[in-house]
mmCIF file of C-alpha atoms and ligand atoms in Angstrom:
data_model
loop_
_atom_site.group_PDB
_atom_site.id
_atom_site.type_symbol
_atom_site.label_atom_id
_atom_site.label_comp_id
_atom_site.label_asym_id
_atom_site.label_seq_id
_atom_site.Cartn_x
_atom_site.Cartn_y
_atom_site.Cartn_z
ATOM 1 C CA UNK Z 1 27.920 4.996 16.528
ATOM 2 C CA UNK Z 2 27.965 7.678 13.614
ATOM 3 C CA UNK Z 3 25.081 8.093 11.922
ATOM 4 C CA UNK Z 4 24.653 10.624 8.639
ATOM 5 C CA UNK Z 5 21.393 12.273 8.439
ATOM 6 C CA UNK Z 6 21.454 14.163 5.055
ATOM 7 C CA UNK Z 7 21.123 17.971 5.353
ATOM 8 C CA UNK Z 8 20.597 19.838 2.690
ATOM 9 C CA UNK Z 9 16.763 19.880 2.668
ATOM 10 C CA UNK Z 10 13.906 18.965 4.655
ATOM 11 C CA UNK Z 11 13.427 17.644 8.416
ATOM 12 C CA UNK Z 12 16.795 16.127 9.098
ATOM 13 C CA UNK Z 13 16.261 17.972 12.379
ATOM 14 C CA UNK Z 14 13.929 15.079 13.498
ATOM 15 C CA UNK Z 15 15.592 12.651 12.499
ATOM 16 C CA UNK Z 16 18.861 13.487 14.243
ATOM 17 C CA UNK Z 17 17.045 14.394 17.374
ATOM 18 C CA UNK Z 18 15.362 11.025 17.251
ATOM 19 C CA UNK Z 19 19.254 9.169 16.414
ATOM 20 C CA UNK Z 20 20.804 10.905 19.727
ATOM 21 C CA UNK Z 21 17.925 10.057 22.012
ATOM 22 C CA UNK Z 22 18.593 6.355 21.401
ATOM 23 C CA UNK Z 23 22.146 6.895 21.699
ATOM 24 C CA UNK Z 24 24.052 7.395 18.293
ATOM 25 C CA UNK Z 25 25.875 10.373 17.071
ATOM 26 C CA UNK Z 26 24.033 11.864 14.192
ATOM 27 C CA UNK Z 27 26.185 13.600 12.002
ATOM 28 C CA UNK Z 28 24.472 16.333 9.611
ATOM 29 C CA UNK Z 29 25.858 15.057 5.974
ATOM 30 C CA UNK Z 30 26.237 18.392 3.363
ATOM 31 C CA UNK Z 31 29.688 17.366 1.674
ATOM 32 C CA UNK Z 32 30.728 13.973 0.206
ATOM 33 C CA UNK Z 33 33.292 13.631 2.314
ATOM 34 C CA UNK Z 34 31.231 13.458 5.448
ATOM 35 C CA UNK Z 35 29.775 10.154 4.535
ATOM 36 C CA UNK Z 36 33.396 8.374 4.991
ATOM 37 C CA UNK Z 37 33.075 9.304 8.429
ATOM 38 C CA UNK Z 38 29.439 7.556 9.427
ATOM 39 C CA UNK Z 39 27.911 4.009 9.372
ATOM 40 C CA UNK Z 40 25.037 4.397 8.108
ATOM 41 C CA UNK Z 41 22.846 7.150 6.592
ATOM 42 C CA UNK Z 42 19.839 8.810 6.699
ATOM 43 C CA UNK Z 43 17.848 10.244 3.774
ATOM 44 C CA UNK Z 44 15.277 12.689 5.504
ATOM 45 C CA UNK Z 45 11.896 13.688 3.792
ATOM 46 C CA UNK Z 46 11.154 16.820 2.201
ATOM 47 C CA UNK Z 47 11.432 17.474 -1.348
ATOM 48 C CA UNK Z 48 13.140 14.950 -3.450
ATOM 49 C CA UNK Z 49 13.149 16.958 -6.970
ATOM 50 C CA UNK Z 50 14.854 19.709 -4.825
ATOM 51 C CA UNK Z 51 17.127 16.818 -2.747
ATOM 52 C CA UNK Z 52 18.225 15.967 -6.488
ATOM 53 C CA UNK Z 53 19.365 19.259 -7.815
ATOM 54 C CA UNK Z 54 21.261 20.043 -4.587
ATOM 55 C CA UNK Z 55 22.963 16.605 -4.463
ATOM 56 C CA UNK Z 56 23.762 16.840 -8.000
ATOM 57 C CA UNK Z 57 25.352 20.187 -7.127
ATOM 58 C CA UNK Z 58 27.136 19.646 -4.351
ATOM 59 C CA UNK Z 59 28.477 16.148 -6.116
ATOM 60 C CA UNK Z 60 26.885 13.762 -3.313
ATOM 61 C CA UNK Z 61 25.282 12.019 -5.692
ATOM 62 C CA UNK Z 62 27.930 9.263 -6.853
ATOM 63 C CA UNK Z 63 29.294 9.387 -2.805
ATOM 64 C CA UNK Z 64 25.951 8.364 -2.283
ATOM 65 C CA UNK Z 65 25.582 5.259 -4.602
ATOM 66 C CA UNK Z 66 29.204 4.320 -3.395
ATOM 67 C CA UNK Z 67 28.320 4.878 -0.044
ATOM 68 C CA UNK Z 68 24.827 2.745 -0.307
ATOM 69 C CA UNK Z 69 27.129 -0.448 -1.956
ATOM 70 C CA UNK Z 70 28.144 -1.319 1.809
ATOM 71 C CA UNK Z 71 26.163 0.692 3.558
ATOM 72 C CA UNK Z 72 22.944 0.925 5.185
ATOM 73 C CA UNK Z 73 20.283 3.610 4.772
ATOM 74 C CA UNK Z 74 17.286 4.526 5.691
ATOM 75 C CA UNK Z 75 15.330 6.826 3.335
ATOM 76 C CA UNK Z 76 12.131 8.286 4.795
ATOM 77 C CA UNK Z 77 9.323 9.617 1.959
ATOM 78 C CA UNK Z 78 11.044 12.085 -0.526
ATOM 79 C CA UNK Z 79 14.162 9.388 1.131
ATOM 80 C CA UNK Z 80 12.352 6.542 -0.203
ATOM 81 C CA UNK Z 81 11.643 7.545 -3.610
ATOM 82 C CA UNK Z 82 15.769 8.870 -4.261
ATOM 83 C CA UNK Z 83 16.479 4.827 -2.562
ATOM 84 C CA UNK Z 84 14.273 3.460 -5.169
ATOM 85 C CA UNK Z 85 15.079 1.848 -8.653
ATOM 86 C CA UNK Z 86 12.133 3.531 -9.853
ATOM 87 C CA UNK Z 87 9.435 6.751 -9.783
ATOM 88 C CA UNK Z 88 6.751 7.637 -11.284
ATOM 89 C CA UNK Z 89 4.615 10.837 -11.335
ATOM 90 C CA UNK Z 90 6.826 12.144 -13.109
ATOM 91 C CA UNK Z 91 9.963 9.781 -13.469
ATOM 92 C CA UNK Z 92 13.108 11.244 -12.377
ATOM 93 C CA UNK Z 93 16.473 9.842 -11.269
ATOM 94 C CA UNK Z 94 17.175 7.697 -8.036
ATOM 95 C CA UNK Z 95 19.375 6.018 -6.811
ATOM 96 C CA UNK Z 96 18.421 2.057 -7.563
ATOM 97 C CA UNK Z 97 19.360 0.663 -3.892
ATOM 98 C CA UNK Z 98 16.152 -0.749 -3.039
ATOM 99 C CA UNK Z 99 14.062 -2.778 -5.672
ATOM 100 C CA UNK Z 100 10.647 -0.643 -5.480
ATOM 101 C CA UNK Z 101 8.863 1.128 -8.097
ATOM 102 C CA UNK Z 102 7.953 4.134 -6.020
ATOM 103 C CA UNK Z 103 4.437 6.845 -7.222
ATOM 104 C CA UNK Z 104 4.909 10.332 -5.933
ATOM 105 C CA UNK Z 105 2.220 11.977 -4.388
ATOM 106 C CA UNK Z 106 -0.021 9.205 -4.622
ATOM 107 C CA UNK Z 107 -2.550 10.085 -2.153
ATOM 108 C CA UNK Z 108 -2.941 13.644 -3.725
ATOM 109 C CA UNK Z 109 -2.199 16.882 -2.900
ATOM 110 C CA UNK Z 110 -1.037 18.571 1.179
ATOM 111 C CA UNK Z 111 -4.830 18.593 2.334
ATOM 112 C CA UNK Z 112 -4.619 14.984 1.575
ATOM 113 C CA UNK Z 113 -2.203 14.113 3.997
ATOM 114 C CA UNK Z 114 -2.767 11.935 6.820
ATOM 115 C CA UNK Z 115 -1.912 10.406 10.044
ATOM 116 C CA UNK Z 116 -3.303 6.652 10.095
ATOM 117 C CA UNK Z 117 -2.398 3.582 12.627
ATOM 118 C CA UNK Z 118 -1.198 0.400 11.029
ATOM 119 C CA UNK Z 119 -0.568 -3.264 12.800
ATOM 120 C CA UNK Z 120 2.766 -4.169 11.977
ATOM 121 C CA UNK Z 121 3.112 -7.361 9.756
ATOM 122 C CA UNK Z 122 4.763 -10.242 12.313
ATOM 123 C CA UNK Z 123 8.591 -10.158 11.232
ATOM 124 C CA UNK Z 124 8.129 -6.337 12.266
ATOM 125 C CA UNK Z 125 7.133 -6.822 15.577
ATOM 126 C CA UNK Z 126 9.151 -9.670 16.087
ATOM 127 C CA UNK Z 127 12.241 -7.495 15.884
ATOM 128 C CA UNK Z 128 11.144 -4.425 17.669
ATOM 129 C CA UNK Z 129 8.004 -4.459 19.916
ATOM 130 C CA UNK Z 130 4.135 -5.650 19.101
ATOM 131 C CA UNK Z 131 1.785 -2.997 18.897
ATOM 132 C CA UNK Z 132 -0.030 -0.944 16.408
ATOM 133 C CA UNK Z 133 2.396 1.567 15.015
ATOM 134 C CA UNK Z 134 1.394 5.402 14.267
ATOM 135 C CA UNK Z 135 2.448 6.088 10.308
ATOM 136 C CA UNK Z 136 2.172 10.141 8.865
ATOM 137 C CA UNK Z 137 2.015 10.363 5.412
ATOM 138 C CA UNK Z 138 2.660 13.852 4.277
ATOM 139 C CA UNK Z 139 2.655 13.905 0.313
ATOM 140 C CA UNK Z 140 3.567 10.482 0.428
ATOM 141 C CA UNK Z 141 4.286 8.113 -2.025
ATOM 142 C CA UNK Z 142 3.256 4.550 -2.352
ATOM 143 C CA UNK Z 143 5.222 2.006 -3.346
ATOM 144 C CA UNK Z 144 3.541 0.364 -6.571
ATOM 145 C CA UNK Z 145 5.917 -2.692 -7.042
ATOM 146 C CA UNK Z 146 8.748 -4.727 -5.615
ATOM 147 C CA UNK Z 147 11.078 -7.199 -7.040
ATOM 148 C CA UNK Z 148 12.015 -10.145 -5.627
ATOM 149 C CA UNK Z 149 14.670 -9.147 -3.014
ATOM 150 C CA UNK Z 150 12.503 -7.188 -0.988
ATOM 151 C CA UNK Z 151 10.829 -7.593 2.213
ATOM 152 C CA UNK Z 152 7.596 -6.061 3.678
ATOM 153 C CA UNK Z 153 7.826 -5.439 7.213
ATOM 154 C CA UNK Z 154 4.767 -2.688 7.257
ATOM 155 C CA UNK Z 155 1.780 -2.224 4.990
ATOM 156 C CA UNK Z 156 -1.256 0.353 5.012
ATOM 157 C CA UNK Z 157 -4.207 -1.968 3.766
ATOM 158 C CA UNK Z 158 -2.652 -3.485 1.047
ATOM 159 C CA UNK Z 159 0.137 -1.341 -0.049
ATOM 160 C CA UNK Z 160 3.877 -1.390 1.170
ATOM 161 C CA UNK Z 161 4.615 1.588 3.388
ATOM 162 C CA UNK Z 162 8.116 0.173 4.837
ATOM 163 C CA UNK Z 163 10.291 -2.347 3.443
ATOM 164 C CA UNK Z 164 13.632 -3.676 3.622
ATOM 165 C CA UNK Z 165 16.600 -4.964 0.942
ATOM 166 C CA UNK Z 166 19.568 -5.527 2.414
ATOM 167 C CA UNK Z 167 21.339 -3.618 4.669
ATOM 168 C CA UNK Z 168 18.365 -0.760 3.390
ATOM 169 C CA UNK Z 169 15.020 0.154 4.906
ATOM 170 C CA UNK Z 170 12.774 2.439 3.130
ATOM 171 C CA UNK Z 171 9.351 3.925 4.303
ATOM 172 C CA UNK Z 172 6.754 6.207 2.730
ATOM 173 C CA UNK Z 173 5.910 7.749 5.995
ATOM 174 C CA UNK Z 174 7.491 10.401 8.874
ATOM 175 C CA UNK Z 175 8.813 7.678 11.933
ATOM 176 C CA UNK Z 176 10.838 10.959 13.225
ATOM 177 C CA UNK Z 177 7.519 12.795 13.263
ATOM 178 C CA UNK Z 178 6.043 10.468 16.080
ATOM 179 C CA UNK Z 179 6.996 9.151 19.906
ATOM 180 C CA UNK Z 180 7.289 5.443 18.589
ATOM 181 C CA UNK Z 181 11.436 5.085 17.868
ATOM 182 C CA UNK Z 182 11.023 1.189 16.261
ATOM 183 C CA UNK Z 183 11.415 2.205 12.953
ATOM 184 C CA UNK Z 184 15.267 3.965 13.959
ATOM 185 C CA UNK Z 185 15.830 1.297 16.658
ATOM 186 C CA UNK Z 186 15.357 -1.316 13.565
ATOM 187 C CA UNK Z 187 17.798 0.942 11.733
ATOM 188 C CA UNK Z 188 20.633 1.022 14.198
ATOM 189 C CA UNK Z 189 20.275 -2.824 14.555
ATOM 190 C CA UNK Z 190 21.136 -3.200 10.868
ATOM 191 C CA UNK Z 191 23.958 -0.313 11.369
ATOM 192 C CA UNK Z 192 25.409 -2.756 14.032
ATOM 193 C CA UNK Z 193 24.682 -6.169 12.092
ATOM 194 C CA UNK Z 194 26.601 -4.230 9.025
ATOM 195 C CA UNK Z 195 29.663 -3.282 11.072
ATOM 196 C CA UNK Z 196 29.767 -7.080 12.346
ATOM 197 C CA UNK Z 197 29.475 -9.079 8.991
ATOM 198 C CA UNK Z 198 32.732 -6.395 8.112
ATOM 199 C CA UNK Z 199 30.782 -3.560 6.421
ATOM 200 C CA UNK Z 200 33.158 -0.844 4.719
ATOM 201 C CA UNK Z 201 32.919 2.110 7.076
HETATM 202 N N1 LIG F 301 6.023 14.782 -2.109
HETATM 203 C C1 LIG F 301 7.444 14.692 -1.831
HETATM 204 C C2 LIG F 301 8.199 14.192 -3.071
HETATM 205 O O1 LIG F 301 7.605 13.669 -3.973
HETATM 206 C C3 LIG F 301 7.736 13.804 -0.642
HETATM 207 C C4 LIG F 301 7.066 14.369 0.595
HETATM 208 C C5 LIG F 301 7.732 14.058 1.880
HETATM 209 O O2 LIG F 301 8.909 13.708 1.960
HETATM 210 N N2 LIG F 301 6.992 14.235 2.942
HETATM 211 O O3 LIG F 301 9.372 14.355 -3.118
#
C-alpha cells in the first residue's frame, strides 16, 4: 500500500520510517503529481506558515484539497492545523477537511513543550490496543472547537489532541516521534476501509 508522506518541510523522515516498519510503501510527496500515485497521505509536522508558502509554490495546494475529497489523511501538528477549517494565532489559510478550529502554539513557546501520557478515550482503544498512550507536543496546537461531524478518539485533560472526520485523522502531537505505532496502524486501517468502500485512488 502507497502511502504519501509530504516532503517539503519538517520530519517526514519519521513518519515514513514509521509507514515501512508496519508494512506500507511511503512515498515522499514534493510534486502534485505524486499524490495520484498513493492512497492516502501524510501531512508531517514542522512549520505550517512555511508548509503554506512552499505548497502554494510548488502548486500542491489545490492537488491537495482534490486529493483530501476521497482521500484519507493524516495531518500531525503543523499537519493538523493546514487539515483544519480553521486557525487562530494568527489566522491563516487551511485546508477545511476536518471540522476543528485549531490555536497555534497554544501551550507557548519551544521551552514549553512537552511529553505527557494520556489514557485513550474507549472507541480508541477499542480499535487499536488498551493502554495509556505516550503524546509529544512540540509547539503544539490545541484544538479549540469541533463541529458536529467530528469524533474524539484522544484527549489531554479536557482538550482534543486526536480526532477523526471521515476518512481524516488529525492530532496535535508527534505519534512518529514515539515506539507506540497505534496512531499509523489506525491510519492504514482507514487507508484500507477507503480502498474497499471504492475510494478514488
Ligand atoms: N508551531 C508549529 C505551527 O504552528 C507546529 C509545530 C509542530 O508541528 N511541531 O505551525
Amino acid at each position: 500500500m502507497r502511502i504519501g508522506v509530504l516532503a517539503l518541510q519538517g520530519d517526514f523522515a519519521a513518519h515514513a520510517a514509521r509507514l515501512s516498519r508496519l508494512g506500507a510503501e511511503p512515498v515522499e510527496v514534493r510534486y502534485a503529481r505524486q499524490l495520484k500515485e498513493v492512497e492516502g497521505l501524510v501531512l508531517p509536522g514542522g512549520e505550517s506558515t512555511t508548509n503554506l508558502i512552499l505548497l502554494e509554490s510548488e502548486g500542491l495546494w489545490d492537488a491537495l484539497q482534490r486529493f483530501a475529497r476521497t482521500r484519507p489523511v493524516l495531518g500531525t501538528c503543523a499537519g493538523a492545523i493546514l487539515l483544519a477549517r480553521k486557525v487562530s494565532n494568527p489566522s491563516q489559510p487551511s485546508l477545511g477537511a476536518v471540522d476543528i478550529t485549531i490555536e497555534r502554539n497554544a501551550y507557548g513557546r519551544q521551552v514549553d513543550s512537552s511529553i505527557r501520557w494520556v489514557d485513550p478515550e474507549p472507541e480508541f482503544a477499542a480499535r487499536t490496543a488498551t493502554g495509556p498512550l505516550e503524546a509529544v507536543f512540540i509547539r503544539a496546537p490545541i484544538i479549540r472547537a469541533t463541529g458536529p461531524d467530528v469524533d474524539v478518539l484522544l484527549r489531554d485533560g479536557a482538550d482534543p489532541i486526536l480526532v477523526e472526520q471521515g476518512p481524516h485523522l488529525a492530532a496535535t502531537f508527534h505519534a512518529e516521534l514515539t515506539g507506540d505505532t497505534r496512531l499509523h496502524e489506525l491510519f492504514l486501517e482507514k487507508v484500507r476501509s477507503n480502498r474497499a468502500a471504492g475510494g478514488d485512488c
